[in-house]
Amino acid sequence: MYKKLFTPGPTHVRESILDAQAAPIIHHRSQEYAELHGAVTPKLQKLLYTQQRVYLFTTSSTGVMEGSVRQASNKKVLSPICGAFSKRWHQIAKANGVASDPIEVPMGQAITPEMVDEGLAQGDYDAITLVMNETSTGVLNPVAEIAALIHEKYPDVLILVDAVSCMAGAKIEFDAWGLDVCLAGVQKCFALPPGLTICAVSDRARERAKAVEHSGYYFSYAEMDKKYPKNQTRSTPAISIIQALNAQMDDILEAGLESRWQRHKEMAAYVQDWAREYFGLYSDEQYLSPTVTNVENTRNISVVELNEELAKRGAMISNGYGSLKETCFRIAHMGDLTLDDVKWLTDQIEEILDLS
C-alpha cells in the first residue's frame, strides 16, 4: 500500500509535482534550461526574502554544509550543538580540517543568543554554524535574535544556517536577518523528491570564500558564479527535480507565503495539543518547531509496531532519532500536508492504540 509520509523528510509528494519531473529532459547548457533556471531562482529569492544569490546544488544538504563550512573561515568556527544535526556541522568542520569549537546544550533545549554571546566572546571566531530547526529534537532555534546579536557585537562573524527541515515551512528573512548562508534540501518542506539543495549566499560570504585556501571545487561559490549570469550551474544539475521545483514554487507563490507559514503553524499547534493530551512533548515549550513535533513516549508504546499498523492504513511517522529511538516519536507536519491530514493521522493513532 502507498504510504503517506508524516516523516521529517522525505515528505509526501503530490501527483502533480511527480508529473512535473516527468517532463522531457533538456540539455543543461541549452537556452531551455537557462530559461528554467532563470525562472525558478527569483521565485526562491521571494521565498527567502532576499536579493542575494541563490544557488542550486545537485546533492543532499550535507554536501552543501560541507562546502559552505570549507569556504567560511580563516580563523575558527563556533558550533553550538542542540541535537544530531547541529552536531553534524561540527563534525563536518573537523573532518575538513576547519578549526571548530563546540558548545552544547542538552537535547530538547534551544540555542539562545546569550549562549552564543558567551561562546563568541571566548575566542577568535570568524564564523558560526547554526541549525534553525533541529530535526532530531523538534526545536526551532531563535536564529533571527541570534543573528541580531552577532551583527551588533561580532560583525565579522559569518552566519551559516542549516534550515533543512524548515525552509519553505517557516518564514526566513535572509536579508533582514543578515544571514550569510542558508541551505535546505527540497525533500522536506518543499515536498519534492530528494536530490537537490537550495542555498542562499551573501555577498560577504562569497568574498570570504575567495580568501580561504583549499575551499573546494564542487561547492565553490566562485565556480558557481562563473555560470550564474548565464542561469546555469557549474556541473550538470538535477534537471527533472528543478522542473518539479519550478512547478512547486508557482503553487507556493500563488497560494501566498503568509498563508503557507500560517498553515504550518496551525498543523503544529494541533499536533502539539494532541501530544500534550495523550503523551508529552519532549522539547522546550518556548521553542517548538512549526514543522515537526517530537512526542515523548510516556506510554511506553512500541513505535515500531505503531508504524507497522499505520502502514496498513497508508501512513508512516518517524521513530525518535538516535538515542531518542523508542523513547520518542516524531510527527512531521510540513510540505503540502494539511490540517485535515494530520487530524486523520492522529485519529488513526488513537484507534490503533485505543487511547482515551
CSV table of C-alpha atoms in Angstrom, one decimal, residues 30-295:
chain,number,residue,atom,x,y,z
A,30,SER,CA,20.6,24.9,-23.7
A,31,GLN,CA,18.5,28.0,-23.8
A,32,GLU,CA,15.6,26.0,-22.5
A,33,TYR,CA,17.5,25.1,-19.3
A,34,ALA,CA,18.6,28.7,-18.9
A,35,GLU,CA,15.0,29.8,-19.1
A,36,LEU,CA,14.0,27.3,-16.5
A,37,HIS,CA,16.8,28.2,-14.1
A,38,GLY,CA,16.2,31.9,-14.7
A,39,ALA,CA,12.5,31.4,-13.8
A,40,VAL,CA,13.0,29.4,-10.6
A,41,THR,CA,15.8,31.5,-9.0
A,42,PRO,CA,13.7,34.7,-8.5
A,43,LYS,CA,10.9,32.6,-7.0
A,44,LEU,CA,13.3,31.2,-4.4
A,45,GLN,CA,14.6,34.7,-3.7
A,46,LYS,CA,11.0,35.7,-2.9
A,47,LEU,CA,10.6,32.7,-0.7
A,48,LEU,CA,13.7,33.7,1.3
A,49,TYR,CA,13.0,37.5,1.2
A,50,THR,CA,16.4,38.1,-0.4
A,51,GLN,CA,18.2,39.9,-3.2
A,52,GLN,CA,21.3,37.8,-2.7
A,53,ARG,CA,22.4,34.9,-4.8
A,54,VAL,CA,20.6,31.6,-4.6
A,55,TYR,CA,22.4,28.5,-5.8
A,56,LEU,CA,21.0,25.1,-6.8
A,57,PHE,CA,23.3,22.2,-5.9
A,58,THR,CA,22.7,18.6,-7.0
A,59,THR,CA,23.4,17.0,-3.7
A,60,SER,CA,21.9,16.3,-0.3
A,61,SER,CA,22.1,19.1,2.3
A,62,THR,CA,25.1,17.6,4.0
A,63,GLY,CA,27.1,18.2,0.9
A,64,VAL,CA,26.4,21.9,0.9
A,65,MET,CA,27.0,22.0,4.7
A,66,GLU,CA,30.5,20.7,3.9
A,67,GLY,CA,31.1,23.1,1.0
A,68,SER,CA,29.9,26.1,2.9
A,69,VAL,CA,31.9,25.5,6.1
A,70,ARG,CA,35.1,24.9,4.0
A,71,GLN,CA,34.6,28.4,2.5
A,72,ALA,CA,33.7,30.3,5.6
A,73,SER,CA,36.7,30.6,7.9
A,74,ASN,CA,40.3,31.6,8.1
A,75,LYS,CA,40.3,31.5,11.9
A,76,LYS,CA,37.8,29.4,13.9
A,77,VAL,CA,34.2,28.3,13.7
A,78,LEU,CA,31.9,28.2,16.7
A,79,SER,CA,29.4,25.3,16.5
A,80,PRO,CA,26.6,25.4,19.0
A,81,ILE,CA,25.0,21.9,19.4
A,82,CYS,CA,21.5,21.1,20.5
A,83,GLY,CA,20.9,17.8,18.7
A,84,ALA,CA,22.2,15.5,16.0
A,85,PHE,CA,22.2,17.9,13.0
A,86,SER,CA,23.8,20.8,14.8
A,87,LYS,CA,26.4,18.3,15.9
A,88,ARG,CA,26.9,17.4,12.2
A,89,TRP,CA,28.1,20.9,11.5
A,90,HIS,CA,30.9,20.5,14.0
A,91,GLN,CA,31.8,17.0,12.7
A,92,ILE,CA,31.9,18.3,9.1
A,93,ALA,CA,34.2,21.2,10.1
A,94,LYS,CA,36.6,18.9,11.9
A,95,ALA,CA,36.6,16.4,9.1
A,96,ASN,CA,37.7,19.1,6.7
A,97,GLY,CA,40.4,20.5,8.9
A,98,VAL,CA,38.5,23.6,9.8
A,99,ALA,CA,39.2,24.7,13.4
A,100,SER,CA,35.8,24.4,15.2
A,101,ASP,CA,34.8,24.7,18.8
A,102,PRO,CA,31.6,23.1,20.1
A,103,ILE,CA,29.3,24.4,22.8
A,104,GLU,CA,26.4,22.3,23.8
A,105,VAL,CA,23.0,22.3,25.5
A,106,PRO,CA,21.0,19.2,26.5
A,107,MET,CA,18.8,17.5,23.9
A,108,GLY,CA,15.5,19.2,23.6
A,109,GLN,CA,16.8,22.7,24.6
A,110,ALA,CA,17.4,25.6,22.2
A,111,ILE,CA,20.5,27.6,21.4
A,112,THR,CA,20.0,31.1,22.8
A,113,PRO,CA,21.6,34.5,21.9
A,114,GLU,CA,23.1,34.6,25.4
A,115,MET,CA,24.8,31.2,24.9
A,116,VAL,CA,26.1,32.4,21.5
A,117,ASP,CA,27.4,35.6,23.0
A,118,GLU,CA,29.2,33.8,25.8
A,119,GLY,CA,30.8,31.4,23.2
A,120,LEU,CA,31.9,34.0,20.7
A,121,ALA,CA,33.4,36.1,23.5
A,122,GLN,CA,35.8,33.2,24.4
A,123,GLY,CA,37.8,33.0,21.1
A,124,ASP,CA,38.9,34.5,17.8
A,125,TYR,CA,36.0,33.3,15.6
A,126,ASP,CA,35.0,34.4,12.1
A,127,ALA,CA,32.1,32.1,11.5
A,128,ILE,CA,29.3,30.3,13.4
A,129,THR,CA,27.2,27.3,12.3
A,130,LEU,CA,23.5,27.1,13.4
A,131,VAL,CA,20.6,24.8,12.8
A,132,MET,CA,17.4,26.8,12.6
A,133,ASN,CA,15.1,23.7,13.0
A,134,GLU,CA,16.7,20.8,14.9
A,135,THR,CA,15.0,17.9,13.2
A,136,SER,CA,16.2,15.4,15.8
A,137,THR,CA,14.5,17.2,18.7
A,138,GLY,CA,11.7,19.3,17.3
A,139,VAL,CA,13.3,22.6,18.4
A,140,LEU,CA,13.2,25.9,16.5
A,141,ASN,CA,16.2,27.9,17.4
A,142,PRO,CA,15.8,31.7,17.5
A,143,VAL,CA,18.0,32.4,14.5
A,144,ALA,CA,16.8,36.0,13.9
A,145,GLU,CA,17.6,37.0,17.5
A,146,ILE,CA,21.0,35.2,17.4
A,147,ALA,CA,21.9,36.9,14.1
A,148,ALA,CA,21.0,40.3,15.5
A,149,LEU,CA,23.3,39.8,18.5
A,150,ILE,CA,26.1,38.7,16.2
A,151,HIS,CA,25.8,41.7,13.9
A,152,GLU,CA,25.8,44.0,16.9
A,153,LYS,CA,28.8,42.6,18.8
A,154,TYR,CA,30.7,40.3,16.3
A,155,PRO,CA,30.2,41.9,12.9
A,156,ASP,CA,33.0,39.9,11.2
A,157,VAL,CA,31.4,36.5,12.1
A,158,LEU,CA,29.7,34.8,9.1
A,159,ILE,CA,26.3,33.2,10.0
A,160,LEU,CA,25.8,29.8,8.4
A,161,VAL,CA,22.3,28.3,8.8
A,162,ASP,CA,21.0,24.8,8.2
A,163,ALA,CA,17.3,25.4,7.5
A,164,VAL,CA,16.9,21.9,6.1
A,165,SER,CA,13.7,21.0,7.9
A,166,CYS,CA,12.0,24.4,7.9
A,167,MET,CA,12.8,26.3,4.7
A,168,ALA,CA,9.5,26.7,2.8
A,169,GLY,CA,7.7,25.8,6.1
A,170,ALA,CA,8.7,28.8,8.2
A,171,LYS,CA,9.4,32.4,7.4
A,172,ILE,CA,13.1,33.1,6.8
A,173,GLU,CA,14.1,36.7,6.1
A,174,PHE,CA,17.6,36.2,4.8
A,175,ASP,CA,18.4,39.8,4.1
A,176,ALA,CA,16.6,41.4,7.1
A,177,TRP,CA,18.2,39.0,9.5
A,178,GLY,CA,21.6,39.4,7.9
A,179,LEU,CA,22.3,35.7,7.2
A,180,ASP,CA,25.3,34.6,5.2
A,181,VAL,CA,24.5,31.1,4.2
A,182,CYS,CA,21.1,29.4,4.4
A,183,LEU,CA,20.6,26.0,2.9
A,184,ALA,CA,17.9,23.2,2.7
A,185,GLY,CA,17.2,20.1,0.7
A,186,VAL,CA,14.0,20.0,-1.2
A,187,GLN,CA,12.7,16.7,0.2
A,188,LYS,CA,11.3,18.2,3.3
A,189,CYS,CA,9.2,21.4,3.4
A,190,PHE,CA,9.4,21.9,-0.3
A,191,ALA,CA,7.7,18.5,-0.7
A,192,LEU,CA,9.8,17.3,-3.6
A,193,PRO,CA,11.8,14.2,-4.4
A,194,PRO,CA,15.3,14.3,-2.8
A,195,GLY,CA,18.5,15.2,-4.7
A,196,LEU,CA,18.6,19.0,-4.8
A,197,THR,CA,19.8,21.6,-2.2
A,198,ILE,CA,18.9,25.3,-2.3
A,199,CYS,CA,21.5,27.6,-0.8
A,200,ALA,CA,21.3,31.4,-0.4
A,201,VAL,CA,24.7,33.1,0.0
A,202,SER,CA,25.5,36.7,0.9
A,203,ASP,CA,28.0,38.8,-1.0
A,204,ARG,CA,30.3,39.0,2.1
A,205,ALA,CA,30.3,35.2,2.3
A,206,ARG,CA,31.3,35.0,-1.4
A,207,GLU,CA,34.1,37.4,-0.7
A,208,ARG,CA,35.3,35.5,2.3
A,209,ALA,CA,35.4,32.3,0.2
A,210,LYS,CA,37.8,33.9,-2.2
A,211,ALA,CA,40.3,34.4,0.7
A,212,VAL,CA,40.0,30.8,2.0
A,213,GLU,CA,42.7,28.4,0.9
A,214,HIS,CA,41.6,24.9,-0.2
A,215,SER,CA,38.0,25.9,-0.2
A,216,GLY,CA,36.9,23.1,-2.5
A,217,TYR,CA,35.6,22.8,-6.1
A,218,TYR,CA,32.2,21.2,-6.5
A,219,PHE,CA,30.5,23.5,-3.9
A,220,SER,CA,32.7,26.6,-4.7
A,221,TYR,CA,30.7,29.8,-4.9
A,222,ALA,CA,33.3,31.2,-7.3
A,223,GLU,CA,32.9,28.2,-9.6
A,224,MET,CA,29.1,28.6,-9.4
A,225,ASP,CA,29.4,32.3,-10.1
A,226,LYS,CA,31.1,31.5,-13.5
A,227,LYS,CA,27.8,30.2,-14.7
A,228,TYR,CA,25.4,32.2,-12.6
A,229,PRO,CA,25.0,35.1,-15.0
A,230,LYS,CA,24.0,32.6,-17.7
A,231,ASN,CA,21.4,31.0,-15.5
A,232,GLN,CA,23.3,27.8,-15.4
A,233,THR,CA,25.1,25.7,-12.8
A,234,ARG,CA,28.8,24.7,-12.8
A,235,SER,CA,28.1,21.0,-13.2
A,236,THR,CA,25.2,19.0,-14.5
A,237,PRO,CA,22.1,19.8,-12.3
A,238,ALA,CA,19.2,17.6,-11.4
A,239,ILE,CA,17.1,18.9,-14.2
A,240,SER,CA,14.0,16.9,-13.5
A,241,ILE,CA,13.8,17.9,-9.9
A,242,ILE,CA,14.3,21.6,-10.9
A,243,GLN,CA,11.4,21.2,-13.3
A,244,ALA,CA,9.3,20.0,-10.3
A,245,LEU,CA,10.7,22.8,-8.1
A,246,ASN,CA,9.6,25.4,-10.6
A,247,ALA,CA,6.1,24.0,-10.6
A,248,GLN,CA,6.0,23.8,-6.8
A,249,MET,CA,7.2,27.4,-6.4
A,250,ASP,CA,4.4,28.5,-8.7
A,251,ASP,CA,1.9,26.8,-6.5
A,252,ILE,CA,3.5,28.2,-3.3
A,253,LEU,CA,3.6,31.8,-4.5
A,254,GLU,CA,0.1,31.6,-5.9
A,255,ALA,CA,-1.2,30.4,-2.5
A,256,GLY,CA,0.7,33.1,-0.8
A,257,LEU,CA,3.7,32.9,1.6
A,258,GLU,CA,1.9,34.1,4.6
A,259,SER,CA,-0.8,31.5,4.2
A,260,ARG,CA,1.8,28.9,3.9
A,261,TRP,CA,3.5,29.9,7.2
A,262,GLN,CA,0.1,30.0,8.9
A,263,ARG,CA,-0.9,26.6,7.6
A,264,HIS,CA,2.3,25.1,9.1
A,265,LYS,CA,1.7,26.9,12.4
A,266,GLU,CA,-1.9,25.6,12.6
A,267,MET,CA,-0.8,22.0,11.9
A,268,ALA,CA,1.9,22.3,14.5
A,269,ALA,CA,-0.4,23.7,17.2
A,270,TYR,CA,-2.9,20.9,16.6
A,271,VAL,CA,-0.3,18.1,16.8
A,272,GLN,CA,1.3,19.7,19.9
A,273,ASP,CA,-2.0,19.9,21.7
A,274,TRP,CA,-2.7,16.3,20.8
A,275,ALA,CA,0.7,15.2,22.1
A,276,ARG,CA,0.1,17.0,25.4
A,277,GLU,CA,-3.2,15.3,25.8
A,278,TYR,CA,-2.1,11.7,25.1
A,279,PHE,CA,1.7,11.7,25.6
A,280,GLY,CA,4.0,14.5,26.2
A,281,LEU,CA,6.3,17.0,24.4
A,282,TYR,CA,10.0,16.3,24.6
A,283,SER,CA,11.2,19.7,23.6
A,284,ASP,CA,11.3,23.1,25.3
A,285,GLU,CA,7.8,24.6,25.1
A,286,GLN,CA,9.3,28.1,24.3
A,287,TYR,CA,11.0,26.8,21.1
A,288,LEU,CA,8.7,24.3,19.5
A,289,SER,CA,9.1,23.6,15.8
A,290,PRO,CA,6.4,24.5,13.3
A,291,THR,CA,7.3,21.6,11.0
A,292,VAL,CA,8.0,18.6,13.2
A,293,THR,CA,6.8,17.6,16.7
A,294,ASN,CA,8.9,15.3,18.9
A,295,VAL,CA,6.5,13.4,21.0
